[in-house]
mmCIF file of C-alpha atoms in Angstrom:
data_model
loop_
_atom_site.group_PDB
_atom_site.id
_atom_site.type_symbol
_atom_site.label_atom_id
_atom_site.label_comp_id
_atom_site.label_asym_id
_atom_site.label_seq_id
_atom_site.Cartn_x
_atom_site.Cartn_y
_atom_site.Cartn_z
ATOM 1 C CA UNK F 190 94.959 17.292 70.199
ATOM 2 C CA UNK F 191 95.771 16.390 73.778
ATOM 3 C CA UNK F 192 97.265 13.133 75.074
ATOM 4 C CA UNK F 193 95.039 11.979 77.954
ATOM 5 C CA UNK F 194 97.271 9.749 80.081
ATOM 6 C CA UNK F 195 100.589 8.002 80.520
ATOM 7 C CA UNK F 196 104.107 9.194 79.743
ATOM 8 C CA UNK F 197 102.985 12.011 77.387
ATOM 9 C CA UNK F 198 99.999 13.035 79.505
ATOM 10 C CA UNK F 199 98.708 16.570 78.935
ATOM 11 C CA UNK F 200 100.935 17.108 75.892
ATOM 12 C CA UNK F 201 99.219 19.217 73.248
ATOM 13 C CA UNK F 202 100.019 18.341 69.644
ATOM 14 C CA UNK F 203 99.082 20.240 66.495
ATOM 15 C CA UNK F 204 96.835 18.578 63.931
ATOM 16 C CA UNK F 205 96.246 19.518 60.319
ATOM 17 C CA UNK F 206 92.967 21.050 59.293
ATOM 18 C CA UNK F 207 92.002 18.503 56.673
ATOM 19 C CA UNK F 208 88.541 17.464 55.417
ATOM 20 C CA UNK F 209 87.368 14.240 57.016
ATOM 21 C CA UNK F 210 90.087 14.251 59.669
ATOM 22 C CA UNK F 211 88.325 13.634 62.979
ATOM 23 C CA UNK F 212 90.411 12.682 66.014
ATOM 24 C CA UNK F 213 88.653 10.409 68.476
ATOM 25 C CA UNK F 214 87.262 12.734 71.187
ATOM 26 C CA UNK F 215 89.096 12.951 74.535
ATOM 27 C CA UNK F 216 86.164 11.461 76.456
ATOM 28 C CA UNK F 217 85.999 8.416 74.160
ATOM 29 C CA UNK F 218 89.785 7.909 74.294
ATOM 30 C CA UNK F 219 89.746 8.102 78.086
ATOM 31 C CA UNK F 220 86.963 5.513 78.278
ATOM 32 C CA UNK F 221 88.627 3.232 75.725
ATOM 33 C CA UNK F 222 92.003 3.291 77.442
ATOM 34 C CA UNK F 223 90.405 2.641 80.841
ATOM 35 C CA UNK F 224 89.032 -0.558 79.265
ATOM 36 C CA UNK F 225 92.419 -1.355 77.685
ATOM 37 C CA UNK F 226 94.555 -0.555 80.758
ATOM 38 C CA UNK F 227 95.525 -4.194 81.464
ATOM 39 C CA UNK F 228 96.530 -4.965 77.856
ATOM 40 C CA UNK F 229 98.167 -1.767 76.567
ATOM 41 C CA UNK F 230 101.576 -2.076 78.299
ATOM 42 C CA UNK F 231 103.856 -4.063 76.017
ATOM 43 C CA UNK F 232 101.279 -4.227 73.193
ATOM 44 C CA UNK F 233 102.209 -4.289 69.535
ATOM 45 C CA UNK F 234 99.798 -1.733 68.016
ATOM 46 C CA UNK F 235 98.444 -1.274 64.486
ATOM 47 C CA UNK F 236 96.637 2.036 63.889
ATOM 48 C CA UNK F 237 94.846 1.747 60.524
ATOM 49 C CA UNK F 238 93.458 4.890 58.876
ATOM 50 C CA UNK F 239 95.636 6.651 61.460
ATOM 51 C CA UNK F 240 94.826 10.263 60.636
ATOM 52 C CA UNK F 241 96.034 12.278 63.628
ATOM 53 C CA UNK F 242 97.268 9.070 65.271
ATOM 54 C CA UNK F 243 95.351 9.936 68.443
ATOM 55 C CA UNK F 244 94.692 6.301 69.370
ATOM 56 C CA UNK F 245 98.150 4.951 68.586
ATOM 57 C CA UNK F 246 99.834 7.904 70.301
ATOM 58 C CA UNK F 247 97.713 7.343 73.396
ATOM 59 C CA UNK F 248 98.695 3.646 73.368
ATOM 60 C CA UNK F 249 102.401 4.552 73.139
ATOM 61 C CA UNK F 250 101.971 7.030 75.985
ATOM 62 C CA UNK F 251 100.449 4.259 78.099
ATOM 63 C CA UNK F 252 103.258 1.776 77.547
ATOM 64 C CA UNK F 253 102.680 0.033 74.216
ATOM 65 C CA UNK F 254 105.946 -1.522 73.042
ATOM 66 C CA UNK F 255 105.554 -0.328 69.451
ATOM 67 C CA UNK F 256 103.060 1.117 67.018
ATOM 68 C CA UNK F 257 102.665 1.066 63.256
ATOM 69 C CA UNK F 258 100.539 3.892 61.841
ATOM 70 C CA UNK F 259 98.990 3.494 58.369
ATOM 71 C CA UNK F 260 97.848 6.722 56.691
ATOM 72 C CA UNK F 261 97.315 7.235 52.945
ATOM 73 C CA UNK F 262 97.548 11.039 52.859
ATOM 74 C CA UNK F 263 101.235 11.973 52.821
ATOM 75 C CA UNK F 264 100.738 15.437 54.348
ATOM 76 C CA UNK F 265 98.796 13.964 57.274
ATOM 77 C CA UNK F 266 101.428 11.216 57.660
ATOM 78 C CA UNK F 267 104.184 13.859 57.792
ATOM 79 C CA UNK F 268 102.304 15.726 60.519
ATOM 80 C CA UNK F 269 101.978 12.469 62.482
ATOM 81 C CA UNK F 270 105.725 11.787 62.071
ATOM 82 C CA UNK F 271 106.479 15.289 63.355
ATOM 83 C CA UNK F 272 104.303 14.655 66.434
ATOM 84 C CA UNK F 273 106.096 11.345 67.086
ATOM 85 C CA UNK F 274 109.425 13.193 66.871
ATOM 86 C CA UNK F 275 108.169 15.891 69.247
ATOM 87 C CA UNK F 276 107.218 13.240 71.802
ATOM 88 C CA UNK F 277 110.457 11.310 71.352
ATOM 89 C CA UNK F 278 108.411 8.232 70.388
ATOM 90 C CA UNK F 279 110.092 7.622 67.031
ATOM 91 C CA UNK F 280 112.175 4.631 68.224
ATOM 92 C CA UNK F 281 108.951 2.754 69.056
ATOM 93 C CA UNK F 282 106.804 3.921 66.142
ATOM 94 C CA UNK F 283 106.678 3.869 62.358
ATOM 95 C CA UNK F 284 104.399 5.730 59.964
ATOM 96 C CA UNK F 285 103.723 4.124 56.602
ATOM 97 C CA UNK F 286 102.080 6.086 53.814
ATOM 98 C CA UNK F 287 99.697 3.549 52.308
ATOM 99 C CA UNK F 288 96.060 2.794 51.638
ATOM 100 C CA UNK F 289 94.923 0.659 54.596
ATOM 101 C CA UNK F 290 93.032 -1.859 52.444
ATOM 102 C CA UNK F 291 95.988 -2.357 50.090
ATOM 103 C CA UNK F 292 98.332 -2.604 53.073
ATOM 104 C CA UNK F 293 96.199 -5.340 54.652
ATOM 105 C CA UNK F 294 95.834 -7.178 51.338
ATOM 106 C CA UNK F 295 99.629 -7.389 50.986
ATOM 107 C CA UNK F 296 99.914 -9.395 54.219
ATOM 108 C CA UNK F 297 101.787 -8.707 57.452
ATOM 109 C CA UNK F 298 105.170 -6.965 57.060
ATOM 110 C CA UNK F 299 106.922 -9.512 59.295
ATOM 111 C CA UNK F 300 106.194 -12.582 61.380
ATOM 112 C CA UNK F 301 105.107 -10.684 64.505
ATOM 113 C CA UNK F 302 101.394 -10.162 64.909
ATOM 114 C CA UNK F 303 99.480 -7.277 66.465
ATOM 115 C CA UNK F 304 97.856 -7.539 69.890
ATOM 116 C CA UNK F 305 95.986 -4.216 69.700
ATOM 117 C CA UNK F 306 94.408 -2.729 66.556
ATOM 118 C CA UNK F 307 92.610 0.557 66.031
ATOM 119 C CA UNK F 308 90.341 0.706 62.986
ATOM 120 C CA UNK F 309 88.724 4.096 62.357
ATOM 121 C CA UNK F 310 88.028 4.329 58.605
ATOM 122 C CA UNK F 311 86.278 7.170 56.794
ATOM 123 C CA UNK F 312 82.542 6.939 57.306
ATOM 124 C CA UNK F 313 80.025 5.727 54.691
ATOM 125 C CA UNK F 314 82.569 3.906 52.513
ATOM 126 C CA UNK F 315 81.908 0.298 53.508
ATOM 127 C CA UNK F 316 85.444 -0.278 54.823
ATOM 128 C CA UNK F 317 84.824 -1.772 58.273
ATOM 129 C CA UNK F 318 83.777 -5.319 57.409
ATOM 130 C CA UNK F 319 86.367 -6.016 54.679
ATOM 131 C CA UNK F 320 89.177 -4.615 56.840
ATOM 132 C CA UNK F 321 88.117 -6.764 59.800
ATOM 133 C CA UNK F 322 88.020 -9.835 57.548
ATOM 134 C CA UNK F 323 91.566 -9.042 56.325
ATOM 135 C CA UNK F 324 92.817 -8.615 59.892
ATOM 136 C CA UNK F 325 91.805 -12.219 60.524
ATOM 137 C CA UNK F 326 94.324 -13.318 57.881
ATOM 138 C CA UNK F 327 97.517 -13.631 59.965
ATOM 139 C CA UNK F 328 97.577 -10.081 61.337
ATOM 140 C CA UNK F 329 96.400 -10.692 64.918
ATOM 141 C CA UNK F 330 97.614 -12.505 68.000
ATOM 142 C CA UNK F 331 95.275 -15.201 69.340
ATOM 143 C CA UNK F 332 93.979 -12.884 72.094
ATOM 144 C CA UNK F 333 94.079 -9.563 70.206
ATOM 145 C CA UNK F 334 91.925 -6.567 71.011
ATOM 146 C CA UNK F 335 90.364 -4.621 68.116
ATOM 147 C CA UNK F 336 88.698 -1.231 68.485
ATOM 148 C CA UNK F 337 86.380 -0.307 65.602
ATOM 149 C CA UNK F 338 85.001 3.216 65.295
ATOM 150 C CA UNK F 339 82.276 3.715 62.702
ATOM 151 C CA UNK F 340 79.233 5.778 61.933
ATOM 152 C CA UNK F 341 76.352 5.071 64.299
ATOM 153 C CA UNK F 342 73.822 2.775 62.692
ATOM 154 C CA UNK F 343 76.302 0.917 60.492
ATOM 155 C CA UNK F 344 75.264 -2.736 60.253
ATOM 156 C CA UNK F 345 78.171 -5.116 59.791
ATOM 157 C CA UNK F 346 79.243 -8.580 60.885
ATOM 158 C CA UNK F 347 82.362 -8.959 63.033
ATOM 159 C CA UNK F 348 84.394 -12.157 62.577
ATOM 160 C CA UNK F 349 82.825 -15.038 64.499
ATOM 161 C CA UNK F 350 85.703 -15.390 66.975
ATOM 162 C CA UNK F 351 85.471 -11.720 68.033
ATOM 163 C CA UNK F 352 83.450 -11.020 71.161
ATOM 164 C CA UNK F 353 82.060 -7.543 71.744
ATOM 165 C CA UNK F 354 83.605 -6.384 75.022
ATOM 166 C CA UNK F 355 82.289 -2.815 75.323
ATOM 167 C CA UNK F 356 80.649 -0.082 73.265
ATOM 168 C CA UNK F 357 80.702 3.723 73.459
ATOM 169 C CA UNK F 358 78.792 6.353 71.455
ATOM 170 C CA UNK F 359 79.758 9.943 70.830
ATOM 171 C CA UNK F 360 77.982 12.195 68.375
ATOM 172 C CA UNK F 361 77.552 10.408 65.045
ATOM 173 C CA UNK F 362 80.059 7.639 65.825
ATOM 174 C CA UNK F 363 80.025 4.369 67.728
ATOM 175 C CA UNK F 364 83.154 2.712 69.067
ATOM 176 C CA UNK F 365 83.196 -1.019 69.712
ATOM 177 C CA UNK F 366 85.959 -2.908 71.461
ATOM 178 C CA UNK F 367 86.264 -6.561 70.464
ATOM 179 C CA UNK F 368 88.320 -9.329 72.025
ATOM 180 C CA UNK F 369 89.544 -11.981 69.604
ATOM 181 C CA UNK F 370 89.747 -15.498 70.957
ATOM 182 C CA UNK F 371 91.023 -18.548 69.159
ATOM 183 C CA UNK F 372 90.282 -21.915 70.690
#
């Protein structure tokens, strides 16, 4: 996996060969982070279903203040921790081995909320809508940005105060960037 831009630009990182592990393609990450350029510096990032951590690592490289990676598979989480160590990003990042749904159900780990969330769950398991609903329960800042990557064709309802900002398709996946606004 290659970091596209920022402080760790062009760094190549190893990833485990694990069934279902699918890093967001370079082209999609580049497009997404062009959209997020104004809001990534200083962001507090939550990378749910982190896997390789491609999205959270890219955010850290582009100036995010901190990132919390949630990954349920301990071997994959260890690989992600090793990549954070390699980059020297450990002071700004934590990896928690946990099921993302259970993690969200337990409530935020502290009083600070997240301004940028990446949600890329396993396909065909019906996880997008319930996770988005949980995020609305004290996890997000008033003006948070949420990127949801799912299988193309998935029909689901985003929370009412989320506005679709942009959409990108690649292969069998669709990425949607939402902007949360509270009045």
